[in-house]
Coordinates of C-alpha atoms and ligand atoms in Angstrom, one line a residue:
Chain A
M1 CA 119.6 84.8 77.0
Q2 CA 120.6 82.7 74.1
A3 CA 119.2 85.2 71.6
Y4 CA 121.3 87.8 73.2
I5 CA 124.5 85.7 73.0
D6 CA 123.7 84.9 69.4
Q7 CA 123.3 88.6 68.6
L8 CA 126.8 89.2 70.2
I9 CA 128.3 86.4 68.1
R10 CA 126.7 87.8 65.0
D11 CA 128.1 91.2 65.8
G12 CA 131.6 89.6 65.7
Y13 CA 132.5 90.0 69.4
F14 CA 133.9 86.5 69.8
A15 CA 135.4 86.1 66.3
G16 CA 137.5 83.0 66.0
M17 CA 136.1 81.3 69.0
P18 CA 134.0 78.1 68.7
K19 CA 130.3 78.8 69.4
E20 CA 130.2 76.1 72.1
V21 CA 132.9 77.7 74.2
V22 CA 131.2 81.0 74.1
Y23 CA 127.9 79.4 75.2
A24 CA 129.7 77.5 78.0
V25 CA 131.4 80.6 79.3
A26 CA 128.2 82.6 79.1
M27 CA 126.4 79.9 81.0
V28 CA 128.9 79.8 83.8
L29 CA 129.0 83.6 84.0
A30 CA 125.2 83.8 84.0
A31 CA 125.0 81.2 86.8
F32 CA 127.7 83.1 88.8
I33 CA 125.9 86.4 88.4
V34 CA 122.5 85.0 89.3
L35 CA 124.0 83.2 92.3
S36 CA 126.1 86.1 93.7
V37 CA 124.0 89.1 92.8
F38 CA 120.5 87.7 93.4
V39 CA 120.3 84.3 95.1
A40 CA 122.9 84.7 97.9
P41 CA 121.7 88.1 99.1
L42 CA 118.1 87.1 98.8
A43 CA 118.6 83.9 100.9
G44 CA 120.6 85.9 103.4
V45 CA 118.2 88.8 103.8
T46 CA 115.4 86.3 103.9
S47 CA 117.1 84.5 106.8
W48 CA 117.4 87.8 108.7
L49 CA 113.9 88.9 107.9
E50 CA 112.5 85.6 108.9
R51 CA 114.2 85.9 112.3
R52 CA 112.9 89.4 112.8
V53 CA 109.4 88.5 111.8
W54 CA 109.3 85.5 114.1
A55 CA 110.7 87.6 116.9
R56 CA 108.0 90.2 116.6
M57 CA 105.4 87.5 116.4
Q58 CA 106.8 86.1 119.7
S59 CA 107.1 89.6 121.4
R60 CA 110.9 89.6 121.0
V61 CA 113.2 91.9 119.0
G62 CA 115.4 89.5 117.0
P63 CA 118.8 90.2 115.6
N64 CA 119.3 93.9 115.4
R65 CA 123.0 94.5 116.1
V66 CA 124.9 93.9 112.9
G67 CA 124.4 96.9 110.6
P68 CA 121.3 99.0 110.7
Q69 CA 118.6 96.9 112.4
G70 CA 120.7 93.9 112.0
I71 CA 120.3 93.7 108.2
L72 CA 123.9 92.5 107.8
Q73 CA 123.4 89.6 110.2
W74 CA 123.4 87.1 107.3
L75 CA 126.9 88.3 106.2
A76 CA 128.2 87.9 109.8
D77 CA 126.7 84.4 110.0
G78 CA 128.1 83.5 106.6
I79 CA 131.6 84.7 107.4
K80 CA 131.5 83.0 110.8
N81 CA 130.5 79.7 109.2
L82 CA 133.2 80.0 106.6
L83 CA 135.8 80.3 109.2
K84 CA 134.5 77.4 111.2
E85 CA 136.3 74.0 111.1
D86 CA 134.7 71.7 108.5
L87 CA 134.5 68.5 110.5
I88 CA 133.9 65.1 108.8
P89 CA 133.1 62.4 111.3
S90 CA 135.6 59.6 111.1
A91 CA 132.9 56.9 110.7
A92 CA 131.2 58.9 107.9
D93 CA 131.3 58.1 104.3
A94 CA 133.5 61.1 103.5
K95 CA 132.8 61.4 99.8
L96 CA 129.1 61.3 100.0
F97 CA 129.2 63.4 103.2
S98 CA 131.0 66.2 101.5
L99 CA 129.0 65.9 98.3
A100 CA 125.5 66.0 99.8
P101 CA 125.2 69.7 100.6
Y102 CA 126.1 70.6 97.0
V103 CA 123.5 68.2 95.6
V104 CA 120.9 69.9 97.8
F105 CA 122.1 73.3 96.7
V106 CA 122.2 72.5 93.0
G107 CA 118.7 71.1 93.2
F108 CA 117.3 74.3 94.5
L109 CA 119.5 76.6 92.4
C110 CA 118.6 74.9 89.1
A111 CA 115.0 76.1 89.7
F112 CA 116.1 79.6 89.1
V113 CA 116.8 78.8 85.5
V114 CA 113.1 78.9 84.5
I115 CA 111.8 81.5 87.0
P116 CA 110.4 84.4 84.9
F117 CA 111.3 87.7 86.6
G118 CA 109.9 89.6 83.6
S119 CA 108.8 89.1 80.0
Q120 CA 112.4 89.3 78.9
L121 CA 114.2 88.4 82.2
I122 CA 114.4 84.7 82.2
V123 CA 117.5 82.5 81.9
A124 CA 115.8 79.9 79.7
D125 CA 112.1 79.7 78.8
L126 CA 112.0 75.9 78.6
N127 CA 108.8 74.6 77.0
I128 CA 108.6 72.1 79.9
G129 CA 109.4 74.8 82.5
I130 CA 107.1 73.7 85.3
L131 CA 108.0 70.0 84.8
Y132 CA 111.6 70.9 85.0
I133 CA 111.1 72.7 88.3
L134 CA 109.4 69.6 89.7
A135 CA 112.2 67.5 88.5
V136 CA 115.2 69.5 89.7
T137 CA 113.7 70.3 93.1
S138 CA 113.4 66.5 93.6
L139 CA 117.1 66.4 93.4
V140 CA 117.0 67.9 96.9
V141 CA 115.7 64.5 98.2
V142 CA 118.8 62.8 96.8
G143 CA 121.0 65.2 98.6
I144 CA 119.2 64.9 101.9
L145 CA 119.2 61.1 101.7
M146 CA 122.9 61.2 101.0
A147 CA 123.5 63.5 103.9
G148 CA 121.4 61.3 106.2
W149 CA 123.0 58.1 105.1
S150 CA 126.6 59.1 104.9
S151 CA 126.7 60.8 108.3
N152 CA 126.5 57.3 110.0
N153 CA 124.4 58.7 112.7
K154 CA 121.0 57.4 113.7
W155 CA 119.4 60.9 113.9
S156 CA 120.7 61.8 110.5
L157 CA 119.5 58.7 109.0
L158 CA 116.0 59.0 110.5
G159 CA 115.9 62.6 109.4
G160 CA 116.9 61.8 105.9
M161 CA 114.4 58.9 105.6
R162 CA 111.6 61.1 107.0
S163 CA 112.5 63.8 104.6
A164 CA 112.5 61.4 101.6
A165 CA 109.2 60.0 102.6
Q166 CA 107.7 63.4 103.1
I167 CA 109.0 65.0 99.9
V168 CA 108.0 62.0 97.8
S169 CA 104.5 62.0 99.3
Y170 CA 103.9 65.7 98.9
E171 CA 105.1 65.8 95.4
I172 CA 101.8 64.2 94.4
P173 CA 99.4 66.9 95.7
A174 CA 101.9 69.6 94.5
G175 CA 102.1 68.0 91.0
L176 CA 98.3 67.6 90.8
S177 CA 97.6 71.1 91.7
I178 CA 100.2 72.3 89.2
L179 CA 98.5 70.1 86.6
T180 CA 95.2 72.0 87.0
I181 CA 97.1 75.1 85.8
V182 CA 98.8 73.3 83.0
F183 CA 95.3 72.2 81.8
L184 CA 94.0 75.8 82.0
A185 CA 97.0 77.4 80.3
G186 CA 97.5 74.6 77.8
T187 CA 101.3 74.9 78.2
M188 CA 104.1 73.9 80.6
S189 CA 106.3 76.9 79.8
M190 CA 106.5 79.4 82.6
Q191 CA 106.2 82.4 80.3
G192 CA 103.3 80.7 78.5
I193 CA 101.5 80.2 81.8
I194 CA 101.9 83.8 82.7
K195 CA 100.9 85.0 79.3
A196 CA 97.7 83.0 79.6
Q197 CA 96.8 85.2 82.6
G198 CA 96.2 89.0 82.8
W199 CA 97.3 91.8 85.1
A200 CA 93.9 92.1 86.7
P201 CA 93.3 89.8 89.7
W202 CA 90.2 88.3 88.1
D203 CA 92.3 87.3 85.2
W204 CA 94.6 85.3 87.5
F205 CA 94.2 81.5 87.6
L206 CA 93.8 81.8 91.3
F207 CA 90.3 83.3 90.8
N208 CA 89.5 81.4 87.7
N209 CA 87.2 78.9 89.4
P210 CA 86.7 77.6 93.0
F211 CA 88.9 74.6 92.2
T212 CA 92.0 76.5 91.2
F213 CA 91.4 78.6 94.4
A214 CA 91.6 75.5 96.5
A215 CA 94.4 74.1 94.3
F216 CA 96.5 77.2 95.1
F217 CA 96.4 76.5 98.9
L218 CA 97.0 72.8 98.3
Y219 CA 100.0 73.7 96.2
F220 CA 101.3 76.1 98.8
T221 CA 100.9 73.6 101.7
A222 CA 102.5 70.8 99.7
A223 CA 105.4 73.1 98.7
L224 CA 106.0 74.0 102.3
A225 CA 106.2 70.4 103.1
E226 CA 108.5 69.7 100.3
G227 CA 110.7 72.5 101.5
N228 CA 110.9 70.9 105.0
R229 CA 109.3 74.0 106.5
T230 CA 107.5 74.2 109.8
P231 CA 104.9 72.8 110.4
F232 CA 106.3 70.0 108.3
D233 CA 109.9 70.1 109.5
I234 CA 109.9 66.7 111.0
P235 CA 113.1 65.8 109.2
E236 CA 115.0 68.2 111.4
A237 CA 112.7 68.1 114.4
E238 CA 115.0 69.4 117.2
S239 CA 113.0 67.7 120.0
E240 CA 113.4 64.3 118.4
L241 CA 116.3 64.2 116.0
V242 CA 118.7 66.9 117.2
A243 CA 119.0 68.5 113.8
G244 CA 118.0 65.6 111.6
Y245 CA 120.2 65.1 108.5
V246 CA 122.3 68.2 109.3
T247 CA 123.3 66.8 112.8
E248 CA 126.9 66.0 111.8
Y249 CA 127.5 69.0 109.5
S250 CA 129.5 72.0 110.5
G251 CA 130.9 75.2 108.9
M252 CA 130.1 76.0 105.4
R253 CA 128.5 72.7 104.5
F254 CA 126.0 73.2 107.3
L255 CA 125.3 76.6 105.9
F256 CA 124.6 75.3 102.5
F257 CA 121.6 73.4 103.7
F258 CA 120.1 76.5 105.2
F259 CA 121.1 78.5 102.2
A260 CA 119.1 76.1 100.1
E261 CA 116.2 76.2 102.6
W262 CA 115.8 80.0 102.5
G263 CA 116.5 80.3 98.8
N264 CA 113.9 77.6 98.3
L265 CA 111.3 79.7 100.0
Y266 CA 111.6 82.2 97.3
V267 CA 111.3 79.5 94.7
I268 CA 108.1 78.4 96.3
G269 CA 106.8 82.0 96.2
A270 CA 107.9 82.5 92.6
V271 CA 106.3 79.3 91.3
A272 CA 103.0 80.1 93.2
T273 CA 103.1 83.6 91.6
T274 CA 103.8 82.3 88.2
L275 CA 101.1 79.6 88.3
F276 CA 98.3 81.3 90.2
L277 CA 98.9 85.0 90.6
G278 CA 99.6 86.3 87.2
G279 CA 103.4 86.4 87.4
W280 CA 104.9 89.6 86.1
Q281 CA 101.8 90.8 84.4
V282 CA 101.4 94.6 84.8
P283 CA 98.8 97.0 83.5
P284 CA 99.7 98.6 80.2
V285 CA 101.1 101.8 81.6
T286 CA 104.3 102.3 79.6
S287 CA 105.9 101.1 76.4
D288 CA 109.4 101.9 77.4
P289 CA 111.0 98.4 77.4
I290 CA 113.4 99.1 80.3
L291 CA 110.8 100.7 82.5
L292 CA 108.4 97.9 81.7
G293 CA 111.1 95.4 82.6
V294 CA 111.8 97.0 86.0
L295 CA 108.1 97.3 86.7
Q296 CA 107.5 93.6 85.8
F297 CA 110.4 92.6 88.0
V298 CA 109.2 94.6 91.0
V299 CA 105.6 93.3 90.6
F300 CA 106.9 89.7 90.3
F301 CA 109.3 90.1 93.2
L302 CA 106.7 91.6 95.5
K303 CA 104.1 88.9 94.7
A304 CA 106.6 86.2 95.3
Y305 CA 107.9 87.7 98.5
L306 CA 104.4 88.0 99.9
W307 CA 104.4 84.3 100.0
V308 CA 107.8 84.1 101.5
F309 CA 106.4 86.3 104.3
I310 CA 103.4 84.1 104.6
A311 CA 105.7 81.0 104.9
M312 CA 107.6 82.8 107.8
W313 CA 104.3 83.7 109.4
V314 CA 103.0 80.1 109.2
R315 CA 106.3 78.9 110.7
A316 CA 105.8 81.4 113.6
T317 CA 102.2 80.2 114.1
L318 CA 101.8 76.4 113.7
P319 CA 103.4 73.7 115.8
R320 CA 105.2 70.8 114.1
V321 CA 102.9 68.0 113.1
R322 CA 103.6 64.4 114.0
V323 CA 104.9 61.9 111.4
D324 CA 101.6 60.0 111.2
Q325 CA 99.6 63.2 111.0
L326 CA 101.9 64.4 108.3
M327 CA 101.3 61.3 106.2
A328 CA 97.5 61.3 107.0
L329 CA 97.3 64.9 105.9
C330 CA 99.0 64.1 102.6
W331 CA 97.4 60.8 101.7
K332 CA 93.9 61.2 103.2
Y333 CA 93.2 64.8 102.6
M334 CA 95.5 66.5 100.1
V335 CA 95.8 63.9 97.5
P336 CA 92.0 63.3 97.2
L337 CA 91.3 67.0 97.3
S338 CA 93.9 67.8 94.6
F339 CA 92.3 65.1 92.4
L340 CA 89.0 66.8 93.1
C341 CA 90.4 70.1 92.1
L342 CA 91.8 68.6 88.9
L343 CA 88.5 67.0 88.0
G344 CA 86.6 70.1 88.9
T345 CA 88.8 72.3 86.7
I346 CA 88.4 69.9 83.8
C347 CA 84.6 70.0 84.2
W348 CA 84.7 73.8 84.5
M349 CA 86.7 74.0 81.3
L350 CA 84.1 71.9 79.6
V351 CA 81.2 74.1 80.8
F352 CA 83.0 77.4 80.2
P353 CA 85.6 76.9 77.5
K354 CA 86.5 80.6 77.5
G355 CA 86.3 81.0 81.3
N356 CA 83.6 82.9 83.1
Q357 CA 84.6 86.5 83.7
I358 CA 81.6 87.3 86.0
F359 CA 82.4 84.3 88.2
S360 CA 86.1 85.3 88.4
V361 CA 85.2 88.7 89.6
A362 CA 82.9 87.2 92.1
M363 CA 85.7 84.9 93.3
F364 CA 88.0 88.0 93.5
V365 CA 85.4 89.8 95.7
L366 CA 85.1 86.7 97.8
G367 CA 88.9 86.7 98.2
L368 CA 88.8 90.4 99.3
L369 CA 86.0 89.5 101.8
I370 CA 88.2 86.8 103.3
V371 CA 91.0 89.3 103.7
A372 CA 88.6 91.8 105.3
Y373 CA 87.4 89.2 107.7
F374 CA 90.9 88.3 108.5
F375 CA 91.7 91.9 109.5
K376 CA 88.5 92.0 111.5
R377 CA 89.7 89.0 113.5
V378 CA 93.1 90.6 113.9
V379 CA 91.5 93.7 115.4
F380 CA 89.5 91.5 117.6
Q381 CA 92.6 89.7 118.9
I382 CA 94.3 93.0 119.6
R383 CA 91.2 94.3 121.5
H384 CA 90.9 91.1 123.3
A385 CA 94.5 91.1 124.6
R386 CA 94.8 94.9 125.1
P387 CA 98.5 94.9 124.5
E388 CA 100.8 97.9 124.3
L389 CA 100.7 98.7 120.6
Y390 CA 103.9 99.5 118.6
F391 CA 103.5 99.9 114.9
K392 CA 107.0 100.6 113.8
P393 CA 108.8 97.8 112.1
H394 CA 112.1 98.7 113.9
I395 CA 113.0 98.9 117.5
Chain B
M1 CA 85.6 57.7 109.0
S2 CA 82.3 59.1 107.9
V3 CA 82.0 61.8 105.2
A4 CA 80.6 64.3 107.8
S5 CA 83.7 63.9 110.0
Y6 CA 86.0 64.1 107.0
V7 CA 84.5 67.4 105.9
K8 CA 84.5 68.6 109.5
N9 CA 88.2 67.8 109.8
I10 CA 88.9 69.9 106.7
K11 CA 86.8 72.7 108.0
D12 CA 88.4 72.6 111.5
T13 CA 91.9 72.6 110.0
V14 CA 91.2 75.6 107.8
T15 CA 89.4 77.7 110.5
S16 CA 91.9 76.9 113.2
V17 CA 94.9 77.8 111.0
F18 CA 93.1 81.0 110.0
E19 CA 92.4 81.8 113.6
G20 CA 96.0 81.1 114.7
M21 CA 97.3 83.3 111.9
T22 CA 95.2 86.2 113.1
I23 CA 96.7 85.8 116.6
T24 CA 100.3 85.8 115.4
F25 CA 99.6 88.7 113.0
S26 CA 98.2 90.7 115.9
H27 CA 101.5 90.2 117.7
L28 CA 103.3 92.1 114.9
V29 CA 101.8 95.4 116.2
R30 CA 102.6 94.7 119.8
R31 CA 105.5 96.1 121.6
P32 CA 108.2 93.4 122.2
M33 CA 108.7 92.5 125.8
T34 CA 112.5 92.4 125.3
I35 CA 114.6 95.1 127.0
Q36 CA 117.8 95.8 125.1
Y37 CA 119.8 94.9 128.1
P38 CA 123.3 96.4 127.9
D39 CA 121.9 99.6 126.2
K40 CA 121.3 102.8 128.1
I41 CA 117.7 103.1 129.1
P42 CA 116.2 106.1 131.0
V43 CA 116.4 104.5 134.4
P44 CA 119.0 101.9 135.5
I45 CA 117.7 98.4 134.7
Q46 CA 117.9 97.4 138.4
E47 CA 115.3 100.0 139.3
T48 CA 112.8 98.5 136.8
L49 CA 113.0 95.1 138.4
P50 CA 110.1 93.9 140.7
R51 CA 110.4 94.7 144.4
R52 CA 110.7 91.1 145.4
Y53 CA 113.3 90.3 142.8
R54 CA 116.0 87.9 144.3
G55 CA 119.2 89.6 143.3
I56 CA 122.6 89.4 144.9
L57 CA 122.5 89.4 148.7
E58 CA 123.4 92.5 150.6
V59 CA 123.8 92.8 154.4
D60 CA 123.2 95.9 156.4
M61 CA 125.9 95.4 159.1
D62 CA 124.6 98.2 161.3
I63 CA 121.5 96.1 162.2
C64 CA 123.0 92.6 162.1
T65 CA 122.8 91.0 165.5
G66 CA 125.3 88.3 164.7
C67 CA 122.8 85.6 165.6
L68 CA 124.2 83.3 162.8
A69 CA 120.7 82.2 161.8
C70 CA 121.4 82.9 158.2
E71 CA 124.7 81.0 158.3
R72 CA 122.9 78.0 159.8
D73 CA 120.0 78.1 157.4
C74 CA 121.9 78.3 154.2
P75 CA 121.7 74.9 152.6
I76 CA 125.1 75.2 150.8
T77 CA 127.0 77.3 153.4
C78 CA 127.8 80.3 151.3
I79 CA 127.7 82.5 154.3
T80 CA 130.6 82.5 156.8
I81 CA 130.5 84.7 159.8
G82 CA 133.4 85.2 162.3
I83 CA 132.8 86.8 165.7
E84 CA 135.3 87.2 168.5
M85 CA 135.2 88.7 171.9
D86 CA 137.4 91.7 172.6
K87 CA 139.1 90.7 175.9
E88 CA 139.3 94.2 177.4
T89 CA 135.9 95.7 176.6
K90 CA 134.0 92.4 176.7
Q91 CA 132.5 93.6 173.3
R92 CA 131.8 91.0 170.7
N93 CA 133.0 92.0 167.2
F94 CA 132.6 90.7 163.7
T95 CA 135.9 89.6 162.2
H96 CA 134.4 88.7 158.9
F97 CA 131.0 88.3 157.2
D98 CA 131.5 86.8 153.7
I99 CA 128.9 85.6 151.2
D100 CA 130.1 83.5 148.3
I101 CA 127.7 84.5 145.6
C102 CA 129.3 82.0 143.4
K103 CA 127.6 79.3 145.4
C104 CA 124.5 81.1 146.3
M105 CA 121.3 79.8 144.6
Y106 CA 119.2 82.7 145.6
C107 CA 116.8 80.5 147.6
G108 CA 116.1 83.3 150.1
L109 CA 116.2 81.0 153.1
C110 CA 118.8 83.2 154.8
A111 CA 116.7 86.3 154.3
E112 CA 113.7 84.5 155.8
A113 CA 115.5 83.4 158.9
C114 CA 117.1 86.8 159.7
P115 CA 115.3 88.4 162.7
T116 CA 116.1 92.0 161.8
G117 CA 116.0 91.8 158.0
S118 CA 119.5 92.9 157.7
I119 CA 120.4 90.2 155.1
R120 CA 118.3 90.6 152.0
H121 CA 118.2 90.3 148.3
S122 CA 119.0 93.5 146.3
Q123 CA 118.0 94.3 142.8
E124 CA 121.6 93.9 141.7
F125 CA 122.3 91.0 139.3
E126 CA 125.4 92.0 137.4
G127 CA 128.1 89.9 139.1
A128 CA 130.6 89.3 136.4
S129 CA 134.2 88.9 137.7
Y130 CA 137.4 87.6 136.3
N131 CA 137.9 85.0 139.1
P132 CA 135.7 83.3 141.6
A133 CA 137.4 85.0 144.5
G134 CA 136.1 88.3 143.2
L135 CA 132.6 86.9 143.7
V136 CA 132.9 86.6 147.5
R137 CA 131.3 89.6 149.0
H138 CA 133.0 90.9 152.2
F139 CA 130.7 92.9 154.4
V140 CA 133.2 93.4 157.2
T141 CA 136.4 95.2 156.5
Q142 CA 137.5 95.9 160.0
P143 CA 136.2 94.5 163.3
A144 CA 132.8 96.0 163.9
P145 CA 130.5 95.6 166.9
L146 CA 127.3 93.6 166.8
Y147 CA 124.0 95.3 166.8
K148 CA 122.0 94.9 170.1
P149 CA 118.3 95.5 169.8
K150 CA 117.1 97.9 172.5
K151 CA 114.1 97.2 174.6
G152 CA 111.3 99.6 173.7
G153 CA 112.4 100.4 170.2
E154 CA 115.4 102.0 168.6
T155 CA 116.3 105.5 169.8
D156 CA 119.1 106.4 167.4
P157 CA 117.1 107.9 164.5
K158 CA 119.6 106.7 161.9
L159 CA 119.5 103.1 163.2
A160 CA 115.7 103.3 163.6
E161 CA 115.3 104.0 160.0
K162 CA 117.4 101.0 159.1
V163 CA 115.5 98.7 161.5
D164 CA 112.3 99.9 159.9
T165 CA 113.6 99.1 156.4
G166 CA 114.7 95.7 157.6
L167 CA 111.4 94.8 159.2
K168 CA 109.5 96.1 156.2
Y169 CA 111.6 93.9 154.0
L170 CA 110.8 90.9 156.3
D171 CA 107.2 91.7 156.1
E172 CA 107.1 91.9 152.4
F173 CA 109.5 89.2 151.5
A174 CA 110.2 86.7 154.2
T175 CA 106.8 86.0 155.7
P176 CA 105.4 82.8 154.5
D177 CA 102.7 84.3 152.4
G178 CA 105.0 87.2 151.6
G179 CA 104.0 90.5 150.2
A180 CA 101.2 89.1 148.2
A181 CA 98.9 89.1 151.2
A182 CA 100.1 92.6 152.2
E183 CA 99.4 93.9 148.7
E184 CA 95.9 92.5 148.6
G185 CA 95.0 93.3 152.2
Ligands
LIG1 S1 120.0 82.8 149.3 FE1 120.1 80.6 149.9 S2 122.0 79.9 149.0 FE2 122.1 82.1 149.0 S3 123.1 82.6 150.9 FE3 120.9 82.7 151.3 S4 120.4 80.7 152.1 FE4 122.4 80.5 151.1
LIG2 S1 122.3 88.8 158.9 FE1 120.5 88.4 160.1 S2 120.5 86.2 160.4 FE2 122.5 86.7 159.7 S3 123.7 86.9 161.6 FE3 122.9 89.0 161.0 S4 121.0 89.2 162.1 FE4 121.5 87.0 162.2

């Protein structure tokens, strides 16, 4: 990004303008383009797709009226929320109350800066990329606490507190599982981590050794909890807290929280893809830079979106855990296990400094066997229930 | 907590989540139960409803004896029946028979009490109206005579058919163990 602007400046496009101004304008423009062209439609379509996927998993149809198969539902929802009255409760702390959604939103949007969509397609390849993601996504806690506190409502406050406790706790297993990859790759830069992997599945860090395999699932679970997703959505548990920290919000501010939630899903998928699934690595099929860029983007997007789908699927499957169970899961199980993964990876690196290709292939085959067993069980479930089958995605 | 139970907890979590995920995934290839309600479907939606569905009440005035059992049995008095005697012919006539479906809770007590099965639930459920008065169903438009059951069965074939329908309905719906026993037996 910066190299490109530098090139433009050298070519004399912005003659007479101070360099800083050009950078600032370019930055704002880039943020705007990323937000409006990629993030907003992505979060919107994800919200629609999520509702459709849940619906099918619950033998329903889901939103299918706005546009073909309801794909424009998110636009309708967005417009509706824009037109709604933006209420601020009279007893609320108005300044904090109106600021909170933006803090949450910025916290999630900043993560897009370092997400590598392709070998060239990245806003800024910070050398502390993954640390930066951990840092900015923590900003979400601040926003949620602000929302909970300033609403002056017991449910909001409880929701905000729960959320803070949860995010702070789950940051530890998430950070530790990320650390295993940082050790393996020897860098914290997102591009560096991807470059340390290959396009073939057995070159991915996921199958590097059994400990990274476990670390991946620990990371994914912890990330779901950090994103306040079911089964860890106690901060907004409807049955206990109305809507948690969003209870008092309405209109566009309300939407911002959900915008962040759905956008965040993609960030989770993208980080998991970068760290464990080889990122944008593609087989060397072409040398055309544009074609390669498109291919890398598609591969990265699909890998990341697979995990978005899995997050939806988990949400449709698992019930919400209790607060004490949530904390027990984190502190009694996930923290020790992620330490174990970290130690295991370190030992593995001592024994096999160059990695063990044969073992990685074996791990990959094991992964395939798990998937095969999974489909065997799915077929069993279908046979068992003898339902009326319907394979088409639309209805 | 012993090490064995710790490991067992982890194993149980992983396997039960895995199993749950297979079940929800298998639902992806099932046909959804939902019917796209206001859309056109091959048969009217009312015809696809179960036989004993408790829809809006209907009354077959041709076989109503005017016994007022339904009116008395209704817990919320939705049914109002008016009967007057014609002085000249000594014939008792209905003046009105109204059911306020606004109030009706579809309990079915009236249908159970009816001796001829003339008041019964239909499959109809679309009762939208712009004002509550529109939801009062009038079954008598002009004074009509009461039905008198004849000894030894109905002779008029048209009425006989209606009486049969009513009695069949009573059999299926209004008997205490309902149609279930009939279906099984
Ligand atoms: S169904 Fe129940 S509430 Fe309705 S009219 Fe009959 S007895 Fe009254
Ligand atoms: S509908 Fe049935 S219960 Fe009601 S008055 Fe007529 S015969 Fe009697």
